[in-house]
Coordinates of C-alpha atoms and ligand atoms in Angstrom, one line a residue:
X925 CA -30.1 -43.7 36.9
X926 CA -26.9 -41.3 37.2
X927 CA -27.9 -38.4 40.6
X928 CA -29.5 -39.7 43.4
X929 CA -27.2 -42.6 44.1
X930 CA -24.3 -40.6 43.8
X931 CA -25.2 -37.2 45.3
X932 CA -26.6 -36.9 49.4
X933 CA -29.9 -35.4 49.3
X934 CA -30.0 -32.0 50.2
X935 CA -30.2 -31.3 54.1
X936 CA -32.9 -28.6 53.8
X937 CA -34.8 -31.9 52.1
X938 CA -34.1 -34.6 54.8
X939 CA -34.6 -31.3 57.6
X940 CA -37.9 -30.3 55.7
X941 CA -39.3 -33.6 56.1
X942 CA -38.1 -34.5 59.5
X943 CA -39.6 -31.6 61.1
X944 CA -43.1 -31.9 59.1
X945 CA -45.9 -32.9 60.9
X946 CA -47.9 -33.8 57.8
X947 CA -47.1 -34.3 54.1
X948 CA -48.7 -34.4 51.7
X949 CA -47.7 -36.8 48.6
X950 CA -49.0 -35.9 45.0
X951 CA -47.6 -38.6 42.3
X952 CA -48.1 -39.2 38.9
X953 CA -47.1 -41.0 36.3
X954 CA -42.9 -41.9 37.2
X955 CA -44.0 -42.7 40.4
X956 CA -45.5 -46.3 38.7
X957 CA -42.4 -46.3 36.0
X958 CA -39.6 -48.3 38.4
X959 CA -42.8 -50.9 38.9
X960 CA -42.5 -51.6 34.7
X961 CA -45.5 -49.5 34.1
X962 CA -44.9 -46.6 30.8
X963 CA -45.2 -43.3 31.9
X964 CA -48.6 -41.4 29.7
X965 CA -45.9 -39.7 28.1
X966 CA -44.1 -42.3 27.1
X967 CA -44.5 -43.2 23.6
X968 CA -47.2 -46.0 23.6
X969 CA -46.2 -49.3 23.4
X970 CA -46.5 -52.0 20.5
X971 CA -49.8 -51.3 18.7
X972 CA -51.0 -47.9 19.9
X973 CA -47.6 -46.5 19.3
X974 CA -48.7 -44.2 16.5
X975 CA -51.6 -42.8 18.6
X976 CA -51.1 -40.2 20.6
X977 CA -52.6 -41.5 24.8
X978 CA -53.9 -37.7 24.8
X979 CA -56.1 -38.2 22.3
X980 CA -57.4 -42.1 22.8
X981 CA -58.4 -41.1 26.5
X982 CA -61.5 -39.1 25.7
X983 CA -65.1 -39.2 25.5
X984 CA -64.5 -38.9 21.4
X985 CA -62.0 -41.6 20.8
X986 CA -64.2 -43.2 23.0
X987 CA -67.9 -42.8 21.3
X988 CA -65.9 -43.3 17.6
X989 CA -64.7 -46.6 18.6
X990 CA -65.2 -47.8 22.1
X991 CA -63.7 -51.4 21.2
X992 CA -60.4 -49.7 20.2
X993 CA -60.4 -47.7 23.2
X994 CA -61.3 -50.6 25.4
X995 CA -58.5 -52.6 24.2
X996 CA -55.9 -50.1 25.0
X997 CA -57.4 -50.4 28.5
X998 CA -58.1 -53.8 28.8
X999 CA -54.1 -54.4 28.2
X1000 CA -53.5 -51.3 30.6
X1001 CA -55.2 -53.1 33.5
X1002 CA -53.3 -56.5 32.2
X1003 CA -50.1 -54.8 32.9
X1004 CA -50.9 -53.5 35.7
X1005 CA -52.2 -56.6 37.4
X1006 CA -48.6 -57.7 36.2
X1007 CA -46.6 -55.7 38.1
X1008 CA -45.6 -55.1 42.1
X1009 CA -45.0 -51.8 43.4
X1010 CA -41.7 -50.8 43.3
X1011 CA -39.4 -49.3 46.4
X1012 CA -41.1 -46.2 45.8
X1013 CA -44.6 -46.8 46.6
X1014 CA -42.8 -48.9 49.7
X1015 CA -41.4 -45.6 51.1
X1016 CA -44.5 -43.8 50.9
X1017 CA -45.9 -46.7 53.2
X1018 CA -43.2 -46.4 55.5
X1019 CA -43.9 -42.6 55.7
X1020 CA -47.5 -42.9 56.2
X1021 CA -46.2 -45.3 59.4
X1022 CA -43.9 -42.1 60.6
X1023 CA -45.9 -38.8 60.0
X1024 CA -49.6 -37.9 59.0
X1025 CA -49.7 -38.5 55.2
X1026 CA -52.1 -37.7 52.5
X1027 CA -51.5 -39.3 48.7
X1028 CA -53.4 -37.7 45.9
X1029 CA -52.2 -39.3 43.2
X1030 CA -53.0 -38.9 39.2
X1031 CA -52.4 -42.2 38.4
X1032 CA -54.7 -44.8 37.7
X1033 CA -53.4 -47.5 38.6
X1034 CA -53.6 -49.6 42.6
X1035 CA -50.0 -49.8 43.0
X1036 CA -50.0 -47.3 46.1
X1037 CA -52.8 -49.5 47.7
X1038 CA -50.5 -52.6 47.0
X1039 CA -47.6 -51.3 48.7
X1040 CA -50.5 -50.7 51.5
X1041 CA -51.1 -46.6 51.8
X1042 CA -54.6 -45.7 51.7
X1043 CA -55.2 -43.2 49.0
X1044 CA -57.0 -39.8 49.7
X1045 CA -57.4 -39.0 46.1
X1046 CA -57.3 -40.7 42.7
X1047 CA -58.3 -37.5 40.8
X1048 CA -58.1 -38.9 37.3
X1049 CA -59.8 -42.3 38.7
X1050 CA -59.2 -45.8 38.6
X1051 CA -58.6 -48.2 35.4
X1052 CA -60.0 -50.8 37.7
X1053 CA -63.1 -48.9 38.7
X1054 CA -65.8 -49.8 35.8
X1055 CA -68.8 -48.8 34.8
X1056 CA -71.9 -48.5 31.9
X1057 CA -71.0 -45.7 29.8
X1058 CA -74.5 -45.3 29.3
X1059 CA -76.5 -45.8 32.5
X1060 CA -73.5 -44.8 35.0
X1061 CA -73.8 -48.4 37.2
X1062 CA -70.7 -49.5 38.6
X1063 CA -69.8 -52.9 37.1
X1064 CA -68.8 -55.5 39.0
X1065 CA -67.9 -58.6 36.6
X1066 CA -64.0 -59.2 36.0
X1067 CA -63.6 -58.5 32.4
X1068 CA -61.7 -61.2 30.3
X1069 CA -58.2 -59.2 30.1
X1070 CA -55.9 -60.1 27.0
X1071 CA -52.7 -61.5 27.6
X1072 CA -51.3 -59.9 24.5
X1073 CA -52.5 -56.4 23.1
X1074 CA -54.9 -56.9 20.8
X1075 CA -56.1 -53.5 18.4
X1076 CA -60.2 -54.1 19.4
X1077 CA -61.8 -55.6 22.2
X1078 CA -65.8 -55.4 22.9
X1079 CA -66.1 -53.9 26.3
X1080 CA -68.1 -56.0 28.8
X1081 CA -72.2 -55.2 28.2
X1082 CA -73.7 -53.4 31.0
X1083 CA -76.4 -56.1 32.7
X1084 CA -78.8 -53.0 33.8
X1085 CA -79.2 -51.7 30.3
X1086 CA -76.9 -53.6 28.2
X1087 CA -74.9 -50.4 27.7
X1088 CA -70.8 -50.5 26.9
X1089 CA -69.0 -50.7 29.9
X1090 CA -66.0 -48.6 30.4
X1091 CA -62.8 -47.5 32.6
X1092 CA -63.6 -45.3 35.7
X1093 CA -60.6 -43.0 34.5
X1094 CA -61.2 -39.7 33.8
X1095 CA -61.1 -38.8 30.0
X1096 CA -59.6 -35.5 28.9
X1097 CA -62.6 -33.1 29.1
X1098 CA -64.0 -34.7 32.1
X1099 CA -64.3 -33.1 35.1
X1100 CA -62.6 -34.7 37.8
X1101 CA -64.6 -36.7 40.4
X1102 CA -66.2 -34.1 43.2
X1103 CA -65.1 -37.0 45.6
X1104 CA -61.1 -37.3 44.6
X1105 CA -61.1 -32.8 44.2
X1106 CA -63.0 -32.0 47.6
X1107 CA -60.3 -34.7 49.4
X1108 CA -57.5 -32.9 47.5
X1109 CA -58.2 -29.6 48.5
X1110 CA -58.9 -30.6 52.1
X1111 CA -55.4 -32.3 52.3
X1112 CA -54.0 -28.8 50.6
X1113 CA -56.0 -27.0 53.1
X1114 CA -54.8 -28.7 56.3
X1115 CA -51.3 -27.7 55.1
X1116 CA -49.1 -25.6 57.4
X1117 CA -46.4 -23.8 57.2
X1118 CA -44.0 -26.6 58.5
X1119 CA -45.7 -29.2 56.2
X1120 CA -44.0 -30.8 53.4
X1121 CA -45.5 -31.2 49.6
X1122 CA -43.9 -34.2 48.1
X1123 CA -44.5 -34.3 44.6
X1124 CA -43.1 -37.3 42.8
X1125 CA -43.1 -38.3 39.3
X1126 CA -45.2 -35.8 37.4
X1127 CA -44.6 -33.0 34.4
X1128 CA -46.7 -30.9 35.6
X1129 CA -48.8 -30.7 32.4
X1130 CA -52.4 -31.7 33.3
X1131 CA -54.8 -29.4 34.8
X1132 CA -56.1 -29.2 37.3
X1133 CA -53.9 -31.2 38.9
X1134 CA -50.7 -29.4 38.1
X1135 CA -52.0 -26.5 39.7
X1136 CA -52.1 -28.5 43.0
X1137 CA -48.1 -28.0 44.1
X1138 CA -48.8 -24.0 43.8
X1139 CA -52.0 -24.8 46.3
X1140 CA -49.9 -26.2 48.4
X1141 CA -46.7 -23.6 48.5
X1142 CA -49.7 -20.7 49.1
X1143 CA -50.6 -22.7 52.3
X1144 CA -46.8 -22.1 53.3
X1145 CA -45.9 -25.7 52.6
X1146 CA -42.1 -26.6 51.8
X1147 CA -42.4 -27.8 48.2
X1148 CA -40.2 -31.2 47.6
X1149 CA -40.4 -32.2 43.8
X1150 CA -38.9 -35.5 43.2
X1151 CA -38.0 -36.0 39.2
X1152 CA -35.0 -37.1 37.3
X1153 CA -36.1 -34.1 35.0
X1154 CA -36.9 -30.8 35.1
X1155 CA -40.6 -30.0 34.5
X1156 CA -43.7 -27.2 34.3
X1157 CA -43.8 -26.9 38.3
X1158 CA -40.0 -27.4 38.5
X1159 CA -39.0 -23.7 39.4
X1160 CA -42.3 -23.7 41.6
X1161 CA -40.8 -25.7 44.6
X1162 CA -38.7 -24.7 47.1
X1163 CA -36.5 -27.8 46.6
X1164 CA -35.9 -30.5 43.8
X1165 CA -34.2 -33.7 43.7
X1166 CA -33.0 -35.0 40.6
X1167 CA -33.1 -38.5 41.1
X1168 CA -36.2 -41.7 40.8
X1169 CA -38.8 -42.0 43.2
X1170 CA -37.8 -45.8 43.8
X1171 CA -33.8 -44.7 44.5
X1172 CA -35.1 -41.1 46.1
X1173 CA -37.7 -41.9 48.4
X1174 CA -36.2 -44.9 50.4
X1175 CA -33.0 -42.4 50.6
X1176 CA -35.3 -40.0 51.9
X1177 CA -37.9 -41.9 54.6
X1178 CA -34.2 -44.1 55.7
X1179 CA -33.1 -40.3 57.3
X1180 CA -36.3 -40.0 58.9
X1181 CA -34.6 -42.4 61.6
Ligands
LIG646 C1 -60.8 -30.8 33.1 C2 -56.6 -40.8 33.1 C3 -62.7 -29.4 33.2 C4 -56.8 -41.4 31.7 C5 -55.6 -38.6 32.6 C6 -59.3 -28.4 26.0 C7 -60.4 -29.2 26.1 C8 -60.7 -29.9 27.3 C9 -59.9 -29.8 28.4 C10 -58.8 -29.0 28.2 C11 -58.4 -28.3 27.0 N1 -57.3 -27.7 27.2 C12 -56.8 -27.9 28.5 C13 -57.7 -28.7 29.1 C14 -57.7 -29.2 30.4 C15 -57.0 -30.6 30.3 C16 -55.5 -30.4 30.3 O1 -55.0 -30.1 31.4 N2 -54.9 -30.6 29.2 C17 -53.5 -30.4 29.1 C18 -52.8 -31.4 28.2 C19 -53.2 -29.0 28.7 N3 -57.5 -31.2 31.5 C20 -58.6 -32.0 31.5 O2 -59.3 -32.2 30.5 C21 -59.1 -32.5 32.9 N4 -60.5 -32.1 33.0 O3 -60.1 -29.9 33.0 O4 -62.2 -30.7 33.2 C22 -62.8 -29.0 31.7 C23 -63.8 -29.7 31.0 C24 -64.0 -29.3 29.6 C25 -63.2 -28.3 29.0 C26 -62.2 -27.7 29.8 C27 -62.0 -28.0 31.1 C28 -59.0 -34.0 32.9 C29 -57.5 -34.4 32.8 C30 -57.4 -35.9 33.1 C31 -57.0 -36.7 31.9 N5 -56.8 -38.1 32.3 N6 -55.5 -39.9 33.1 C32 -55.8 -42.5 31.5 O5 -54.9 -42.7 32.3 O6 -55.9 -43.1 30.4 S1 -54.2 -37.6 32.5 C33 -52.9 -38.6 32.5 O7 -51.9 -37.8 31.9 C34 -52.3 -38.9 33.8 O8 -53.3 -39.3 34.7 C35 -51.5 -37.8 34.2 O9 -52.3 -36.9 34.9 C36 -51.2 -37.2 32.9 C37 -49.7 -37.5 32.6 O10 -49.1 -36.8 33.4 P1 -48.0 -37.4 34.4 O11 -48.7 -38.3 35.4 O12 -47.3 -36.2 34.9 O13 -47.2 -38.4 33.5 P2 -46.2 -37.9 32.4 O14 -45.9 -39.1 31.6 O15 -46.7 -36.7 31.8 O16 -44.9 -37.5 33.3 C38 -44.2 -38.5 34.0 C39 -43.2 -37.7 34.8 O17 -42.5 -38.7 35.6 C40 -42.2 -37.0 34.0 O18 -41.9 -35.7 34.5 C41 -40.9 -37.9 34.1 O19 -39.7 -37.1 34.1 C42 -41.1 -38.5 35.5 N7 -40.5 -39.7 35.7 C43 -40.2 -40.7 34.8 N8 -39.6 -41.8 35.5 C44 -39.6 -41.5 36.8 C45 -40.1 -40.2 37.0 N9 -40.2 -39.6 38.1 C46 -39.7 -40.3 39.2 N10 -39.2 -41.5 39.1 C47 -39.1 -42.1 37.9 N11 -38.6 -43.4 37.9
LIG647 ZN1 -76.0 -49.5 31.9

């Protein structure tokens, strides 16, 4: 990764988040990719390379052929039980230790609980969280997760009504979960001028979430984005740093002293 390592990060960033009293972190996708975990955008891997992740998660894909959906996350969850959180997620840990820190993150996956922050928000859900798609009760077996991708899967039966049981993500089309939006907007809320919005690893693509940086530069936050790329909410914040969350964010916590 050419940037970060080479260039200092820019003293408004490391004064900005010295001087915060709380910070709020929004992540998505790159914030799992240093752990070995394909960002959504990325194209799919091995068999559901021709299909396109925006149109597999939802309700549709999902009612046509829920064993073909299942599969994809069956494997998902596989991979993600495979993998650590990287030096990324460790940061955020650290700052949660050093200043009052809120994560709503879009990504499904428990790598910010491994590297032990508490989450405030998953607002697109958790692959992990499982439940009947037809009667709505959680499900509490451990599915039998492949070890290889496999094209179909039957999803585990529901034992209330014998319903198909499936991710607790949300699909597009979905609202997002009241829970995961009313913490979100509290956490944007609570934001003063003075406060720092770190947001790591996302293109700024899916809404409602992508609206949530501008949220928190109209509470009078100092908007951090951290992203080897330019994105939708790039020429929103007040500073960028082009550089990975797992080189950026130890660079960044490390100055906090
Ligand atoms: C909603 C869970 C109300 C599933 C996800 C038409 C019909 C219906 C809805 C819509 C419509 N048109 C628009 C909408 C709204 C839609 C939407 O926003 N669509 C977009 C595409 C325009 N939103 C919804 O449907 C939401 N619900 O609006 O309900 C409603 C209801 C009905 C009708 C209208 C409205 C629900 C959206 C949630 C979808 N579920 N995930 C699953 O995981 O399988 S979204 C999924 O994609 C992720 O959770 C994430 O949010 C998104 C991907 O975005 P990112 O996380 O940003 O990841 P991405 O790969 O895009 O980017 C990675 C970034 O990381 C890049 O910038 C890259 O540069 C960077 N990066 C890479 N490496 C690193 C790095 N950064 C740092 N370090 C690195 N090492
Ligand atoms: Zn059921």
């Amino acid at each position: 990764m050419t940037g970060a390592e080479e260039h200092p990060l820019p003293a408004e960033v490391l004064a900005a988040v010295r001087e915060a009293r709380r910070i709020l972190v929004l992540t998505g996708a790159g914030m799992s990719a240093e752990s070995g975990i394909a960002t959504f955008r990325d194209a799919q891997t091995g068999l559901w390379e021709e299909f396109d992740p925006m149109r597999l998660a939802t309700p549709e894909a999902w009612a046509e052929d829920p064993a073909f959906v299942w599969a994809w996350y069956a494997w998902r969850m596989h991979l993600v039980r495979a993998v650590e959180p990287n030096a990324g997620h460790r940061a955020i840990a650290e700052l949660g230790r050093l200043r009052e820190v809120s994560i709503a993150t879009q990504n499904v996956d428990d790598l910010h609980e491994r590297a032990g922050s508490s989450v405030a928000a998953h607002v697109h859900g958790s692959i992990f969280d499982l439940r009947c798609s037809d009667c709505g009760a959680p499900f509490v077996g451990e599915p039998e997760l492949p070890e290889e991708p496999v094209e179909r899967l039957d999803p585990p039966t529901c034992p209330e009504c014998g319903g198909d049981v499936r991710p607790g993500v949300v699909w597009f089309g979905e609202m997002l979960p009241e829970d995961a939006v009313a913490a979100t907007e509290a956490a944007l809320e609570a934001l003063e001028p003075g406060d720092v919005c770190l947001v790591v690893g996302t293109s700024g693509l899916v809404f409602p979430a992508a609206g949530y940086p501008a949220m928190a530069r109209s509470e009078g936050a100092t908007v951090i984005e951290v992203n080897p790329v330019e994105t939708e909410i790039s020429d929103m914040c007040h500073h960028v740093v082009r550089g990975s969350a797992a080189q950026v964010l130890p660079r960044i916590v490390a100055a906090l002293g």
